[in-house]
mmCIF file of C-alpha atoms in Angstrom:
data_model
loop_
_atom_site.group_PDB
_atom_site.id
_atom_site.type_symbol
_atom_site.label_atom_id
_atom_site.label_comp_id
_atom_site.label_asym_id
_atom_site.label_seq_id
_atom_site.Cartn_x
_atom_site.Cartn_y
_atom_site.Cartn_z
ATOM 1 C CA ARG A 177 8.311 -45.739 -67.741
ATOM 2 C CA HIS A 178 4.846 -46.919 -69.993
ATOM 3 C CA VAL A 179 4.864 -50.600 -68.918
ATOM 4 C CA GLU A 180 2.203 -51.628 -66.616
ATOM 5 C CA ALA A 181 3.720 -53.765 -63.439
ATOM 6 C CA GLU A 182 1.486 -57.276 -64.009
ATOM 7 C CA LEU A 183 3.272 -57.066 -68.068
ATOM 8 C CA ALA A 184 6.715 -56.430 -67.034
ATOM 9 C CA VAL A 185 6.971 -59.089 -64.318
ATOM 10 C CA ASP A 186 5.358 -61.988 -66.372
ATOM 11 C CA ALA A 187 7.628 -61.090 -69.429
ATOM 12 C CA PHE A 188 11.026 -60.776 -67.061
ATOM 13 C CA ASP A 189 9.834 -63.547 -65.595
ATOM 14 C CA ALA A 190 9.690 -65.855 -69.120
ATOM 15 C CA GLY A 191 13.635 -66.283 -69.012
ATOM 16 C CA ASP A 192 14.296 -66.752 -72.924
ATOM 17 C CA GLY A 193 18.072 -64.786 -71.659
ATOM 18 C CA VAL A 194 16.683 -61.389 -72.016
ATOM 19 C CA GLN A 195 17.916 -59.011 -70.187
ATOM 20 C CA TRP A 196 15.573 -56.490 -69.662
ATOM 21 C CA VAL A 197 17.530 -52.490 -68.431
ATOM 22 C CA PHE A 198 15.553 -49.970 -67.778
ATOM 23 C CA VAL A 199 16.570 -46.728 -67.510
ATOM 24 C CA GLY A 200 15.250 -43.138 -65.566
ATOM 25 C CA ASP A 201 12.826 -42.895 -62.996
ATOM 26 C CA GLY A 202 9.579 -43.517 -64.485
ATOM 27 C CA ASN A 203 6.306 -43.167 -62.616
ATOM 28 C CA GLN A 204 6.071 -46.976 -62.121
ATOM 29 C CA ARG A 205 10.024 -47.645 -61.155
ATOM 30 C CA ARG A 206 9.498 -48.389 -57.610
ATOM 31 C CA LEU A 207 6.495 -50.449 -58.529
ATOM 32 C CA LEU A 208 8.650 -52.525 -60.369
ATOM 33 C CA GLU A 209 11.458 -52.621 -58.406
ATOM 34 C CA GLN A 210 9.265 -54.425 -56.013
ATOM 35 C CA ARG A 211 7.619 -56.832 -58.223
ATOM 36 C CA ALA A 212 11.084 -57.583 -60.302
ATOM 37 C CA ALA A 213 13.014 -58.451 -56.842
ATOM 38 C CA GLY A 214 15.127 -61.349 -57.219
ATOM 39 C CA LEU A 215 15.160 -61.777 -61.126
ATOM 40 C CA ASP A 216 18.568 -61.422 -62.340
ATOM 41 C CA ASN A 217 17.368 -60.376 -66.008
ATOM 42 C CA VAL A 218 16.179 -57.496 -64.397
ATOM 43 C CA THR A 219 18.646 -53.903 -63.833
ATOM 44 C CA PHE A 220 17.387 -50.787 -63.078
ATOM 45 C CA VAL A 221 19.703 -47.532 -64.128
ATOM 46 C CA ASP A 222 19.245 -44.125 -62.451
ATOM 47 C CA PRO A 223 18.772 -41.493 -64.994
ATOM 48 C CA LEU A 224 21.353 -40.682 -67.692
ATOM 49 C CA CYS A 225 23.004 -37.212 -68.468
ATOM 50 C CA ASP A 226 22.447 -36.143 -71.993
ATOM 51 C CA ASP A 227 25.998 -36.813 -72.754
ATOM 52 C CA ASP A 228 25.834 -40.917 -72.006
ATOM 53 C CA TYR A 229 21.887 -41.439 -73.158
ATOM 54 C CA PRO A 230 23.109 -42.248 -76.003
ATOM 55 C CA TYR A 231 25.589 -44.715 -75.583
ATOM 56 C CA ALA A 232 22.913 -46.643 -73.208
ATOM 57 C CA LEU A 233 20.562 -46.926 -76.469
ATOM 58 C CA ALA A 234 23.284 -48.229 -78.725
ATOM 59 C CA ALA A 235 24.466 -51.058 -75.753
ATOM 60 C CA ALA A 236 21.134 -52.219 -76.285
ATOM 61 C CA ASP A 237 19.935 -54.946 -78.809
ATOM 62 C CA VAL A 238 15.974 -53.835 -78.852
ATOM 63 C CA LEU A 239 14.732 -50.641 -77.522
ATOM 64 C CA LEU A 240 11.088 -51.017 -76.463
ATOM 65 C CA LEU A 241 8.358 -48.143 -76.128
ATOM 66 C CA HIS A 242 5.496 -49.921 -74.496
ATOM 67 C CA GLU A 243 2.453 -47.663 -74.120
ATOM 68 C CA ASN A 244 -0.654 -49.030 -72.482
ATOM 69 C CA PRO A 245 -3.667 -50.379 -73.321
ATOM 70 C CA GLY A 246 -6.026 -48.005 -75.256
ATOM 71 C CA VAL A 247 -4.301 -44.749 -75.026
ATOM 72 C CA ARG A 248 -4.972 -43.415 -78.638
ATOM 73 C CA GLU A 249 -4.466 -39.812 -78.315
ATOM 74 C CA PHE A 250 -2.208 -37.248 -76.894
ATOM 75 C CA CYS A 251 1.093 -39.061 -76.994
ATOM 76 C CA PHE A 252 3.481 -39.579 -79.662
ATOM 77 C CA PRO A 253 6.533 -40.769 -77.398
ATOM 78 C CA SER A 254 9.574 -38.321 -78.063
ATOM 79 C CA LYS A 255 11.506 -41.305 -76.836
ATOM 80 C CA LEU A 256 11.370 -42.202 -80.387
ATOM 81 C CA THR A 257 13.345 -39.294 -80.986
ATOM 82 C CA SER A 258 16.652 -40.860 -79.685
ATOM 83 C CA TYR A 259 15.373 -44.586 -80.262
ATOM 84 C CA VAL A 260 16.543 -43.565 -83.677
ATOM 85 C CA VAL A 261 19.445 -42.225 -82.897
ATOM 86 C CA GLY A 262 20.539 -45.126 -80.927
ATOM 87 C CA ARG A 263 20.236 -46.705 -84.337
ATOM 88 C CA ARG A 264 18.634 -50.271 -83.009
ATOM 89 C CA PRO A 265 15.869 -52.535 -83.569
ATOM 90 C CA VAL A 266 12.535 -50.593 -82.000
ATOM 91 C CA LEU A 267 9.554 -53.419 -80.789
ATOM 92 C CA ALA A 268 6.157 -50.672 -80.186
ATOM 93 C CA ALA A 269 3.627 -52.107 -78.169
ATOM 94 C CA THR A 270 1.233 -49.444 -78.915
ATOM 95 C CA GLN A 271 -2.574 -49.535 -79.875
ATOM 96 C CA SER A 272 -4.083 -50.055 -82.717
ATOM 97 C CA GLY A 273 -5.362 -46.304 -84.453
ATOM 98 C CA SER A 274 -3.061 -44.468 -82.140
ATOM 99 C CA VAL A 275 -1.145 -41.360 -83.142
ATOM 100 C CA THR A 276 1.919 -43.626 -82.258
ATOM 101 C CA HIS A 277 0.640 -46.928 -84.133
ATOM 102 C CA ARG A 278 -0.399 -44.679 -86.851
ATOM 103 C CA ALA A 279 3.147 -42.920 -87.759
ATOM 104 C CA LEU A 280 5.206 -46.363 -87.087
ATOM 105 C CA THR A 281 2.539 -47.869 -89.971
ATOM 106 C CA ARG A 282 3.578 -44.979 -92.342
ATOM 107 C CA THR A 283 7.411 -45.273 -91.300
ATOM 108 C CA PRO A 284 7.548 -48.713 -90.214
ATOM 109 C CA PHE A 285 10.410 -48.260 -88.835
ATOM 110 C CA ALA A 286 9.029 -49.949 -85.497
ATOM 111 C CA HIS A 287 8.590 -54.247 -84.983
ATOM 112 C CA LEU A 288 5.041 -53.761 -83.920
ATOM 113 C CA VAL A 289 2.904 -55.324 -81.394
ATOM 114 C CA GLU A 290 -0.283 -55.048 -79.011
ATOM 115 C CA PRO A 291 0.063 -53.126 -75.809
ATOM 116 C CA GLY A 292 -0.585 -55.631 -72.831
ATOM 117 C CA ASP A 293 0.160 -58.359 -74.759
ATOM 118 C CA VAL A 294 2.755 -60.205 -72.718
ATOM 119 C CA GLN A 295 3.162 -63.188 -75.450
ATOM 120 C CA GLY A 296 3.316 -60.637 -78.171
ATOM 121 C CA LEU A 297 5.917 -58.870 -75.865
ATOM 122 C CA LEU A 298 8.226 -61.746 -75.843
ATOM 123 C CA GLN A 299 7.580 -62.941 -79.464
ATOM 124 C CA GLY A 300 8.488 -59.902 -80.431
ATOM 125 C CA VAL A 301 11.440 -59.419 -78.675
ATOM 126 C CA ARG A 302 12.193 -62.999 -80.535
ATOM 127 C CA THR A 303 12.108 -62.714 -83.962
ATOM 128 C CA LEU A 304 14.239 -58.785 -83.573
ATOM 129 C CA ARG A 305 16.808 -61.662 -81.540
ATOM 130 C CA ALA A 306 16.171 -64.413 -84.312
ATOM 131 C CA ASN A 307 16.377 -62.122 -87.481
ATOM 132 C CA PRO A 308 18.632 -59.737 -87.484
ATOM 133 C CA ALA A 309 18.449 -58.917 -91.151
ATOM 134 C CA LEU A 310 14.970 -57.884 -90.154
ATOM 135 C CA GLY A 311 16.239 -55.224 -87.357
ATOM 136 C CA ARG A 312 18.781 -53.640 -89.688
ATOM 137 C CA GLN A 313 16.101 -53.174 -92.238
ATOM 138 C CA LEU A 314 13.893 -51.416 -88.694
ATOM 139 C CA VAL A 315 17.087 -49.172 -88.119
ATOM 140 C CA ASP A 316 17.812 -48.368 -91.806
ATOM 141 C CA ALA A 317 13.690 -47.178 -92.218
ATOM 142 C CA ALA A 318 14.496 -45.052 -89.358
ATOM 143 C CA SER A 319 16.347 -43.067 -91.083
ATOM 144 C CA LEU A 320 13.272 -41.690 -93.010
ATOM 145 C CA TYR A 321 11.347 -40.917 -89.796
ATOM 146 C CA ALA A 322 12.984 -37.917 -88.796
ATOM 147 C CA PRO A 323 11.111 -35.893 -91.703
ATOM 148 C CA GLU A 324 7.789 -37.853 -90.721
ATOM 149 C CA THR A 325 7.851 -35.978 -87.485
ATOM 150 C CA SER A 326 7.776 -32.683 -88.572
ATOM 151 C CA ARG A 327 5.001 -30.884 -89.603
ATOM 152 C CA GLU A 328 2.587 -33.444 -90.226
ATOM 153 C CA LEU A 329 2.691 -35.080 -87.352
ATOM 154 C CA ALA A 330 2.581 -32.060 -85.201
ATOM 155 C CA ALA A 331 -0.444 -31.229 -87.532
ATOM 156 C CA GLU A 332 -1.939 -34.436 -86.593
ATOM 157 C CA ARG A 333 -1.156 -34.238 -82.686
ATOM 158 C CA TYR A 334 -2.502 -30.572 -82.896
ATOM 159 C CA VAL A 335 -5.530 -31.710 -84.600
ATOM 160 C CA SER A 336 -6.390 -34.263 -82.700
ATOM 161 C CA PHE A 337 -6.167 -32.585 -79.245
ATOM 162 C CA VAL A 338 -8.253 -30.134 -80.941
ATOM 163 C CA GLY A 339 -11.033 -32.768 -81.956
ATOM 164 C CA SER A 340 -11.172 -34.000 -77.969
ATOM 165 C CA LEU A 341 -11.358 -30.321 -76.956
ATOM 166 C CA VAL A 342 -15.091 -30.488 -79.196
ATOM 167 C CA ARG A 343 -15.675 -33.778 -77.998
#
């Protein structure tokens, strides 16, 4: 849902045998479907029920989190909690210094790339595909994530929110 249309289409069209599967009805879905029309390596799946969603995650080789460039505050994606349960490597395109980036730096369970960088995104996919040991290391590190997200992250988000109100 956070993937920008231009970035997504460039990444889709790059080849490399990467199959892109988007689940849900994010606000960019219709535009992405239009832009990806005719590409056989892109699939859109309607929202899944809570029972089926974990199976979709488990079917992936890599789970993608892509935040828009410049996003720094207010947003720690809840999907990361689901991704941890999916036990698949995570490729996260997050802005350096963002709430998400700081959390993923403290508990490094995602391969980090810059958001908005098509070549960086594709290289991240290539890196994870070529290095199964790195993928296993990230999945193992994710088991440390659950305790990290509770109080400390909630407090950080609250402080960030209050700070933005004061500014």
